[in-house]
PDB file of C-alpha atoms and ligand atoms in Angstrom:
ATOM      1  CA  MET A   1      16.712  22.775  18.206  1.00 67.00           C
ATOM      2  CA  ASP A   2      17.704  20.890  15.028  1.00 76.00           C
ATOM      3  CA  GLU A   3      20.145  23.275  13.312  1.00 83.00           C
ATOM      4  CA  SER A   4      20.536  21.282  10.115  1.00 91.00           C
ATOM      5  CA  LEU A   5      16.693  20.920   9.675  1.00 95.00           C
ATOM      6  CA  ALA A   6      16.288  24.709  10.380  1.00 95.00           C
ATOM      7  CA  LYS A   7      18.998  25.458   7.696  1.00 96.00           C
ATOM      8  CA  THR A   8      17.175  23.122   5.244  1.00 97.00           C
ATOM      9  CA  LEU A   9      13.788  24.721   5.890  1.00 97.00           C
ATOM     10  CA  VAL A  10      15.277  28.198   5.442  1.00 96.00           C
ATOM     11  CA  HIS A  11      16.837  27.302   2.120  1.00 96.00           C
ATOM     12  CA  VAL A  12      13.712  25.633   0.861  1.00 95.00           C
ATOM     13  CA  GLY A  13      11.918  28.998   1.530  1.00 94.00           C
ATOM     14  CA  PHE A  14       9.303  28.130   4.052  1.00 95.00           C
ATOM     15  CA  ARG A  15       7.587  30.894   5.963  1.00 95.00           C
ATOM     16  CA  SER A  16       8.916  31.701   9.452  1.00 94.00           C
ATOM     17  CA  ALA A  17       5.677  30.318  11.118  1.00 94.00           C
ATOM     18  CA  ILE A  18       6.352  26.919   9.590  1.00 96.00           C
ATOM     19  CA  ILE A  19      10.061  26.884  10.399  1.00 96.00           C
ATOM     20  CA  ARG A  20       9.200  27.737  14.018  1.00 95.00           C
ATOM     21  CA  ILE A  21       6.624  24.877  14.341  1.00 95.00           C
ATOM     22  CA  HIS A  22       9.194  22.313  13.213  1.00 96.00           C
ATOM     23  CA  THR A  23      12.336  23.678  14.968  1.00 95.00           C
ATOM     24  CA  GLY A  24      11.016  25.363  18.053  1.00 94.00           C
ATOM     25  CA  MET A  25      13.020  28.481  17.038  1.00 95.00           C
ATOM     26  CA  THR A  26      11.773  32.046  17.806  1.00 94.00           C
ATOM     27  CA  ARG A  27      10.988  34.512  15.018  1.00 93.00           C
ATOM     28  CA  LYS A  28      14.204  36.349  15.840  1.00 94.00           C
ATOM     29  CA  GLN A  29      16.287  33.239  15.607  1.00 95.00           C
ATOM     30  CA  VAL A  30      14.665  32.420  12.075  1.00 94.00           C
ATOM     31  CA  THR A  31      15.458  35.955  10.982  1.00 94.00           C
ATOM     32  CA  SER A  32      19.088  35.923  12.012  1.00 95.00           C
ATOM     33  CA  LEU A  33      19.588  32.347  10.545  1.00 95.00           C
ATOM     34  CA  ARG A  34      18.149  33.617   7.236  1.00 95.00           C
ATOM     35  CA  LYS A  35      20.691  36.521   7.396  1.00 95.00           C
ATOM     36  CA  ARG A  36      23.638  34.232   8.207  1.00 95.00           C
ATOM     37  CA  GLU A  37      22.627  31.989   5.279  1.00 94.00           C
ATOM     38  CA  GLY A  38      22.047  34.945   2.978  1.00 94.00           C
ATOM     39  CA  ILE A  39      18.415  33.982   2.290  1.00 91.00           C
ATOM     40  CA  VAL A  40      15.673  36.467   1.754  1.00 88.00           C
ATOM     41  CA  GLY A  41      12.478  34.987   3.251  1.00 81.00           C
ATOM     42  CA  PRO A  42       9.147  35.034   1.558  1.00 80.00           C
ATOM     43  CA  SER A  43       6.868  37.982   2.213  1.00 77.00           C
ATOM     44  CA  GLU A  44       4.762  37.002   5.215  1.00 76.00           C
ATOM     45  CA  SER A  45       1.578  39.043   5.564  1.00 75.00           C
ATOM     46  CA  GLY A  46      -1.353  37.558   7.452  1.00 82.00           C
ATOM     47  CA  PRO A  47      -1.904  34.104   8.744  1.00 87.00           C
ATOM     48  CA  LEU A  48      -1.310  30.836   6.973  1.00 89.00           C
ATOM     49  CA  PRO A  49      -4.220  30.007   4.553  1.00 91.00           C
ATOM     50  CA  ASN A  50      -6.338  26.896   5.053  1.00 91.00           C
ATOM     51  CA  ALA A  51      -6.711  24.130   2.482  1.00 92.00           C
ATOM     52  CA  GLU A  52     -10.305  24.945   1.894  1.00 90.00           C
ATOM     53  CA  SER A  53      -9.473  28.386   0.512  1.00 91.00           C
ATOM     54  CA  LEU A  54      -6.471  26.908  -1.448  1.00 92.00           C
ATOM     55  CA  LEU A  55      -8.705  24.362  -3.066  1.00 91.00           C
ATOM     56  CA  ALA A  56     -11.299  26.805  -4.215  1.00 88.00           C
ATOM     57  CA  LYS A  57     -10.300  26.532  -7.931  1.00 87.00           C
ATOM     58  CA  LYS A  58     -10.335  23.500 -10.073  1.00 87.00           C
ATOM     59  CA  GLU A  59      -6.658  24.212 -11.304  1.00 89.00           C
ATOM     60  CA  ALA A  60      -5.518  24.540  -7.687  1.00 92.00           C
ATOM     61  CA  THR A  61      -7.163  21.196  -6.755  1.00 92.00           C
ATOM     62  CA  LEU A  62      -5.356  19.423  -9.601  1.00 92.00           C
ATOM     63  CA  GLU A  63      -2.026  20.901  -8.514  1.00 95.00           C
ATOM     64  CA  ALA A  64      -2.600  19.970  -4.927  1.00 96.00           C
ATOM     65  CA  SER A  65      -3.651  16.527  -5.909  1.00 94.00           C
ATOM     66  CA  LEU A  66      -0.441  15.900  -7.729  1.00 94.00           C
ATOM     67  CA  PHE A  67       1.539  16.994  -4.679  1.00 96.00           C
ATOM     68  CA  MET A  68      -0.643  14.923  -2.239  1.00 95.00           C
ATOM     69  CA  LEU A  69      -0.252  11.713  -4.345  1.00 94.00           C
ATOM     70  CA  ALA A  70       3.550  12.099  -3.925  1.00 95.00           C
ATOM     71  CA  TYR A  71       3.215  13.096  -0.235  1.00 96.00           C
ATOM     72  CA  LEU A  72       1.088  10.187   0.773  1.00 94.00           C
ATOM     73  CA  ILE A  73       3.607   7.647  -0.687  1.00 92.00           C
ATOM     74  CA  THR A  74       6.427   9.389   0.985  1.00 92.00           C
ATOM     75  CA  ALA A  75       5.113  10.581   4.385  1.00 94.00           C
ATOM     76  CA  LYS A  76       5.316   8.542   7.641  1.00 91.00           C
ATOM     77  CA  SER A  77       1.889   8.560   9.290  1.00 91.00           C
ATOM     78  CA  PRO A  78       0.411  11.608   7.394  1.00 93.00           C
ATOM     79  CA  ARG A  79      -2.838  11.243   9.412  1.00 91.00           C
ATOM     80  CA  THR A  80      -1.093  11.958  12.687  1.00 92.00           C
ATOM     81  CA  THR A  81       1.864  14.205  11.899  1.00 94.00           C
ATOM     82  CA  ILE A  82       3.044  16.659   9.321  1.00 96.00           C
ATOM     83  CA  ASP A  83       6.131  14.985   7.875  1.00 96.00           C
ATOM     84  CA  VAL A  84       8.073  18.073   6.819  1.00 97.00           C
ATOM     85  CA  GLU A  85      10.861  16.095   5.051  1.00 97.00           C
ATOM     86  CA  ALA A  86       8.158  14.311   3.001  1.00 97.00           C
ATOM     87  CA  VAL A  87       6.472  17.687   2.166  1.00 98.00           C
ATOM     88  CA  MET A  88       9.913  18.803   0.731  1.00 98.00           C
ATOM     89  CA  ALA A  89      10.491  15.613  -1.120  1.00 97.00           C
ATOM     90  CA  ALA A  90       7.000  15.366  -2.465  1.00 97.00           C
ATOM     91  CA  HIS A  91       6.958  19.075  -3.365  1.00 98.00           C
ATOM     92  CA  SER A  92      10.173  18.732  -5.369  1.00 97.00           C
ATOM     93  CA  GLN A  93       8.689  15.788  -7.235  1.00 96.00           C
ATOM     94  CA  TYR A  94       5.534  17.639  -7.855  1.00 96.00           C
ATOM     95  CA  TYR A  95       7.475  20.649  -9.146  1.00 94.00           C
ATOM     96  CA  ASP A  96       9.383  18.464 -11.594  1.00 94.00           C
ATOM     97  CA  CYS A  97       6.112  16.922 -12.800  1.00 93.00           C
ATOM     98  CA  HIS A  98       4.439  20.326 -13.042  1.00 93.00           C
ATOM     99  CA  ALA A  99       7.233  21.708 -15.177  1.00 93.00           C
ATOM    100  CA  ALA A 100       7.654  18.626 -17.230  1.00 92.00           C
ATOM    101  CA  LEU A 101       3.913  18.915 -18.322  1.00 88.00           C
ATOM    102  CA  ARG A 102       4.570  22.507 -19.429  1.00 89.00           C
ATOM    103  CA  ASN A 103       7.809  22.091 -21.478  1.00 90.00           C
ATOM    104  CA  GLY A 104       9.910  23.074 -18.452  1.00 90.00           C
ATOM    105  CA  GLN A 105       7.953  26.218 -17.720  1.00 90.00           C
ATOM    106  CA  LEU A 106       6.139  26.975 -14.464  1.00 90.00           C
ATOM    107  CA  ASP A 107       2.417  28.127 -14.545  1.00 90.00           C
ATOM    108  CA  LEU A 108       2.994  30.935 -12.108  1.00 90.00           C
ATOM    109  CA  GLU A 109      -0.751  31.567 -11.489  1.00 90.00           C
ATOM    110  CA  ASN A 110      -1.458  27.950 -10.453  1.00 91.00           C
ATOM    111  CA  VAL A 111       1.780  26.335  -9.302  1.00 94.00           C
ATOM    112  CA  LEU A 112       1.482  25.129  -5.730  1.00 96.00           C
ATOM    113  CA  GLU A 113       4.034  26.891  -3.492  1.00 95.00           C
ATOM    114  CA  ILE A 114       5.879  25.039  -0.695  1.00 96.00           C
ATOM    115  CA  ASP A 115       4.034  26.851   2.053  1.00 96.00           C
ATOM    116  CA  ASP A 116       0.678  25.828   0.423  1.00 96.00           C
ATOM    117  CA  ALA A 117       1.858  22.277   0.028  1.00 97.00           C
ATOM    118  CA  TRP A 118       2.611  22.252   3.738  1.00 98.00           C
ATOM    119  CA  VAL A 119      -0.816  23.600   4.547  1.00 97.00           C
ATOM    120  CA  ILE A 120      -2.544  20.854   2.563  1.00 97.00           C
ATOM    121  CA  ALA A 121      -0.498  18.276   4.431  1.00 97.00           C
ATOM    122  CA  ARG A 122      -1.327  19.976   7.708  1.00 97.00           C
ATOM    123  CA  ASP A 123      -5.080  19.881   6.900  1.00 95.00           C
ATOM    124  CA  TYR A 124      -4.927  16.322   5.776  1.00 94.00           C
ATOM    125  CA  ARG A 125      -3.489  15.477   9.241  1.00 94.00           C
ATOM    126  CA  SER A 126      -6.304  17.371  10.856  1.00 92.00           C
ATOM    127  CA  LYS A 127      -8.814  15.670   8.482  1.00 89.00           C
ATOM    128  CA  GLU A 128      -9.943  18.909   6.966  1.00 90.00           C
ATOM    129  CA  VAL A 129      -9.058  17.455   3.603  1.00 91.00           C
ATOM    130  CA  THR A 130      -9.285  13.947   2.304  1.00 89.00           C
ATOM    131  CA  MET A 131      -8.621  12.108  -0.954  1.00 88.00           C
ATOM    132  CA  GLN A 132     -11.418  10.969  -3.257  1.00 86.00           C
ATOM    133  CA  SER A 133     -11.383   9.058  -6.469  1.00 83.00           C
ATOM    134  CA  CYS A 134     -13.260  10.067  -9.557  1.00 81.00           C
ATOM    135  CA  SER A 135     -15.722   7.392 -10.615  1.00 78.00           C
ATOM    136  CA  THR A 136     -15.470   8.477 -14.285  1.00 80.00           C
ATOM    137  CA  CYS A 137     -11.706   8.984 -14.935  1.00 81.00           C
ATOM    138  CA  HIS A 138     -10.485   7.236 -11.805  1.00 80.00           C
ATOM    139  CA  ILE A 139      -7.988   9.772 -10.734  1.00 83.00           C
ATOM    140  CA  GLU A 140      -7.409  10.538  -7.027  1.00 86.00           C
ATOM    141  CA  PHE A 141      -7.876  14.144  -5.982  1.00 88.00           C
ATOM    142  CA  VAL A 142      -7.800  16.134  -2.805  1.00 91.00           C
ATOM    143  CA  VAL A 143     -10.978  17.711  -1.517  1.00 89.00           C
ATOM    144  CA  SER A 144     -11.861  19.953   1.444  1.00 89.00           C
ATOM    145  CA  ILE A 145     -14.416  18.263   3.702  1.00 86.00           C
ATOM    146  CA  ASN A 146     -16.115  21.639   4.161  1.00 82.00           C
ATOM    147  CA  ARG A 147     -17.198  21.770   0.558  1.00 75.00           C
ATOM    148  CA  PRO A 148     -20.333  19.685   0.057  1.00 64.00           C
ATOM    149  CA  LYS A 149     -19.988  19.252  -3.719  1.00 68.00           C
ATOM    150  CA  HIS A 150     -16.789  17.638  -5.042  1.00 69.00           C
ATOM    151  CA  CYS A 151     -16.194  17.693  -8.822  1.00 78.00           C
ATOM    152  CA  CYS A 152     -13.265  15.884 -10.318  1.00 84.00           C
ATOM    153  CA  PRO A 153     -10.691  18.539 -11.340  1.00 84.00           C
ATOM    154  CA  LEU A 154      -9.812  16.698 -14.475  1.00 83.00           C
ATOM    155  CA  CYS A 155     -13.049  15.631 -16.105  1.00 83.00           C
ATOM    156  CA  ASP A 156     -15.482  17.714 -13.973  1.00 72.00           C
ATOM    157  CA  GLY A 157     -16.696  14.535 -12.482  1.00 54.00           C
ATOM    158  CA  VAL A 158     -19.684  13.297 -14.162  1.00 44.00           C
ATOM    159  CA  GLN A 159     -20.368  10.954 -11.289  1.00 39.00           C
ATOM    160  CA  VAL A 160     -22.902   8.876 -13.196  1.00 32.00           C
ATOM    161  CA  ARG A 161     -21.888   5.830 -15.128  1.00 32.00           C
ATOM    162  CA  ASP A 162     -23.221   5.043 -18.611  1.00 31.00           C
ATOM    163  CA  ARG A 163     -26.772   3.938 -17.804  1.00 28.00           C
ATOM    164  CA  PHE A 164     -26.628   1.256 -20.450  1.00 31.00           C
ATOM    165  CA  HIS A 165     -23.598  -0.224 -18.832  1.00 31.00           C
ATOM    166  CA  CYS A 166     -24.550  -3.574 -17.233  1.00 31.00           C
ATOM    167  CA  ASP A 167     -21.341  -5.475 -16.691  1.00 33.00           C
ATOM    168  CA  HIS A 168     -21.776  -6.533 -13.139  1.00 38.00           C
ATOM    169  CA  ALA A 169     -18.160  -7.376 -12.424  1.00 44.00           C
ATOM    170  CA  ASP A 170     -17.077  -3.962 -13.659  1.00 51.00           C
ATOM    171  CA  ARG A 171     -19.590  -1.977 -11.548  1.00 66.00           C
ATOM    172  CA  ALA A 172     -17.888   0.284  -9.082  1.00 77.00           C
ATOM    173  CA  VAL A 173     -18.209  -0.894  -5.490  1.00 84.00           C
ATOM    174  CA  SER A 174     -16.490   2.172  -3.860  1.00 88.00           C
ATOM    175  CA  LYS A 175     -16.012   5.756  -4.831  1.00 87.00           C
ATOM    176  CA  ARG A 176     -13.586   6.244  -2.006  1.00 89.00           C
ATOM    177  CA  SER A 177      -9.803   6.721  -2.261  1.00 90.00           C
ATOM    178  CA  VAL A 178      -7.390   4.072  -1.012  1.00 91.00           C
ATOM    179  CA  ALA A 179      -6.181   6.342   1.827  1.00 91.00           C
ATOM    180  CA  GLU A 180      -9.739   6.965   2.826  1.00 91.00           C
ATOM    181  CA  LEU A 181     -10.500   3.239   3.036  1.00 92.00           C
ATOM    182  CA  ILE A 182      -7.372   2.819   5.196  1.00 92.00           C
ATOM    183  CA  GLU A 183      -8.486   5.548   7.424  1.00 91.00           C
ATOM    184  CA  LEU A 184     -11.949   4.037   7.606  1.00 91.00           C
ATOM    185  CA  SER A 185     -10.614   0.632   8.509  1.00 93.00           C
ATOM    186  CA  ARG A 186      -8.994   2.209  11.576  1.00 91.00           C
ATOM    187  CA  LYS A 187     -12.359   3.709  12.474  1.00 90.00           C
ATOM    188  CA  VAL A 188     -14.090   0.351  11.994  1.00 91.00           C
ATOM    189  CA  THR A 189     -11.764  -1.227  14.475  1.00 90.00           C
ATOM    190  CA  GLN A 190     -12.234   1.571  16.916  1.00 88.00           C
ATOM    191  CA  TRP A 191     -16.003   1.359  16.744  1.00 87.00           C
ATOM    192  CA  ALA A 192     -15.985  -2.371  16.882  1.00 88.00           C
ATOM    193  CA  ASN A 193     -13.877  -2.063  20.067  1.00 88.00           C
ATOM    194  CA  TRP A 194     -16.413   0.325  21.505  1.00 86.00           C
ATOM    195  CA  GLY A 195     -19.027  -2.493  21.002  1.00 87.00           C
ATOM    196  CA  TYR A 196     -20.906  -1.262  17.993  1.00 86.00           C
ATOM    197  CA  SER A 197     -22.371  -3.894  15.622  1.00 88.00           C
ATOM    198  CA  PRO A 198     -21.388  -4.141  11.901  1.00 89.00           C
ATOM    199  CA  THR A 199     -24.718  -2.672  10.934  1.00 88.00           C
ATOM    200  CA  GLU A 200     -24.371   0.286  13.353  1.00 88.00           C
ATOM    201  CA  ILE A 201     -20.785   0.875  12.149  1.00 89.00           C
ATOM    202  CA  GLN A 202     -21.801   0.857   8.497  1.00 89.00           C
ATOM    203  CA  LYS A 203     -24.570   3.327   9.227  1.00 88.00           C
ATOM    204  CA  GLU A 204     -22.496   5.628  11.365  1.00 85.00           C
ATOM    205  CA  LEU A 205     -19.595   5.807   8.872  1.00 87.00           C
ATOM    206  CA  GLY A 206     -21.852   5.783   5.765  1.00 87.00           C
ATOM    207  CA  ILE A 207     -20.070   2.733   4.143  1.00 90.00           C
ATOM    208  CA  SER A 208     -21.535  -0.066   2.122  1.00 89.00           C
ATOM    209  CA  GLN A 209     -21.397  -3.679   3.122  1.00 88.00           C
ATOM    210  CA  LYS A 210     -18.547  -4.286   0.651  1.00 89.00           C
ATOM    211  CA  GLU A 211     -16.633  -1.343   1.988  1.00 92.00           C
ATOM    212  CA  PHE A 212     -17.106  -2.660   5.436  1.00 92.00           C
ATOM    213  CA  ASP A 213     -15.841  -6.134   4.540  1.00 90.00           C
ATOM    214  CA  ALA A 214     -12.850  -4.619   2.845  1.00 91.00           C
ATOM    215  CA  CYS A 215     -12.086  -2.449   5.977  1.00 91.00           C
ATOM    216  CA  THR A 216     -12.277  -5.579   8.099  1.00 91.00           C
ATOM    217  CA  LYS A 217      -9.746  -7.288   5.928  1.00 90.00           C
ATOM    218  CA  LEU A 218      -7.413  -4.213   6.083  1.00 91.00           C
ATOM    219  CA  GLN A 219      -7.337  -4.514   9.916  1.00 88.00           C
ATOM    220  CA  GLY A 220      -4.876  -7.312   9.665  1.00 86.00           C
ATOM    221  CA  PHE A 221      -2.316  -5.301   7.619  1.00 90.00           C
ATOM    222  CA  THR A 222       0.894  -3.986   9.109  1.00 90.00           C
ATOM    223  CA  ASP A 223       1.990  -0.295   8.353  1.00 89.00           C
ATOM    224  CA  PRO A 224       4.470  -1.481   5.578  1.00 90.00           C
ATOM    225  CA  GLN A 225       1.729  -3.544   4.076  1.00 90.00           C
ATOM    226  CA  LEU A 226      -0.703  -0.617   4.149  1.00 91.00           C
ATOM    227  CA  GLN A 227       1.988   1.457   2.399  1.00 90.00           C
ATOM    228  CA  GLY A 228       2.226  -1.261  -0.165  1.00 90.00           C
ATOM    229  CA  VAL A 229      -1.476  -1.041  -0.812  1.00 90.00           C
ATOM    230  CA  LEU A 230      -1.254   2.776  -1.161  1.00 89.00           C
ATOM    231  CA  ASP A 231       1.634   2.285  -3.660  1.00 88.00           C
ATOM    232  CA  LYS A 232      -0.255  -0.343  -5.667  1.00 87.00           C
ATOM    233  CA  TYR A 233      -3.834   0.699  -5.983  1.00 87.00           C
ATOM    234  CA  THR A 234      -4.965   3.946  -7.678  1.00 85.00           C
ATOM    235  CA  SER A 235      -8.557   3.798  -6.515  1.00 88.00           C
ATOM    236  CA  GLY A 236     -10.464   2.461  -3.492  1.00 90.00           C
ATOM    237  CA  ASP A 237     -12.757   0.567  -5.947  1.00 88.00           C
ATOM    238  CA  SER A 238      -9.957  -1.640  -7.309  1.00 87.00           C
ATOM    239  CA  LEU A 239      -8.646  -2.264  -3.722  1.00 90.00           C
ATOM    240  CA  VAL A 240     -12.116  -3.322  -2.491  1.00 89.00           C
ATOM    241  CA  LYS A 241     -12.507  -5.665  -5.391  1.00 86.00           C
ATOM    242  CA  ALA A 242      -8.982  -7.162  -4.794  1.00 86.00           C
ATOM    243  CA  LEU A 243      -9.614  -7.685  -1.101  1.00 87.00           C
ATOM    244  CA  LEU A 244     -13.032  -9.368  -1.598  1.00 85.00           C
ATOM    245  CA  LYS A 245     -12.011 -11.411  -4.660  1.00 80.00           C
ATOM    246  CA  ASP A 246     -11.124 -14.723  -2.901  1.00 61.00           C
ATOM    247  CA  SER A 247     -10.946 -15.081   0.822  1.00 55.00           C
ATOM    248  CA  ARG A 248      -9.830 -18.652   1.052  1.00 57.00           C
ATOM    249  CA  SER A 249      -6.406 -20.213   1.778  1.00 56.00           C
ATOM    250  CA  ARG A 250      -3.510 -17.670   1.580  1.00 67.00           C
ATOM    251  CA  PRO A 251      -3.426 -14.719   3.996  1.00 71.00           C
ATOM    252  CA  VAL A 252      -5.263 -11.877   2.413  1.00 73.00           C
ATOM    253  CA  HIS A 253      -2.249  -9.417   2.262  1.00 74.00           C
ATOM    254  CA  SER A 254      -0.189 -11.881   0.247  1.00 74.00           C
ATOM    255  CA  LYS A 255      -2.979 -12.015  -2.439  1.00 71.00           C
ATOM    256  CA  VAL A 256      -3.478  -8.223  -2.523  1.00 77.00           C
ATOM    257  CA  LEU A 257       0.096  -7.101  -2.490  1.00 78.00           C
TER     258      LEU A 257
HETATM  259 ZN1  LIG B 301     -12.634  12.519 -13.344  1.00 90.29          ZN
END
C-alpha cells in the first residue's frame, strides 16, 4: 500500500471507492486514515456514476471538456490506465480555469467535482467516452459514445459549413479529434497486422482515405512525439493536413512537430 498516495487522495477528497482502487486499502483503512488526518470524507451514497450520465447536460460537457484537455496533456497512457496523479493535476488546473472565467467564483451547479473528473478519465480509458472536435468553432469536446447525437457544447455544433464556401485548401478533411486519430492509428496498425487491406480497414473503422493516410504516418511516431502532436494540434483536421502536406525528404515527425 502506498501510504503517501493514500494520504494525498484522502486530502484531495476522493470517495472511498476510488481511494481503494488506487491503494488497495480496505474501506475500514480509508475511514481510519481519514480520521487520523482529520478529514471528513464526501457523502457516499450509491455507486459511482458513469460518464454518459455526467455528460447529459451541455454545461457539464463543457466543464468535462476543459478538464479532459488538461488531463490528456498530463496523463501517461490515458487509454490504458487511469493516471490518478494526472487526474489531480488536471482537475486543479481545470478548477483554476473555471474560477478565472467567473471572477474567482465557482459555479456550484455545474463545476466538475474531483470524483466526476476521475469517472470521465476512467470512461475515457474504457473507451466509453472520446474526444471530438467541432467543425464550426474547432474546439475539442468530450462525448459519450452511447449518445448518437453530439452537439458542440459551445456553439451547439452546426456541423454544416457555409455552403457558398469553396476554398478547397480550407475544406475540413477530418472531424475527429487529435486523440481520436492517434487511437485510430493504433487500430489501423492492428488491423493491418491481422491482414486486412487498406480498403477493408477504412470501411471497418469508418475513416476517409486522408484520415487513413494520416494514421499510417502516425504509426512511425514514438510516444513522446505523439504527446508533442497532442500538445501542438487543436483539431484532427489541422493534424491530418499537416501530416499530408509534403511527404518528401525529411522524416514526417520532424515536419509536423
Ligand atoms: Zn462548436
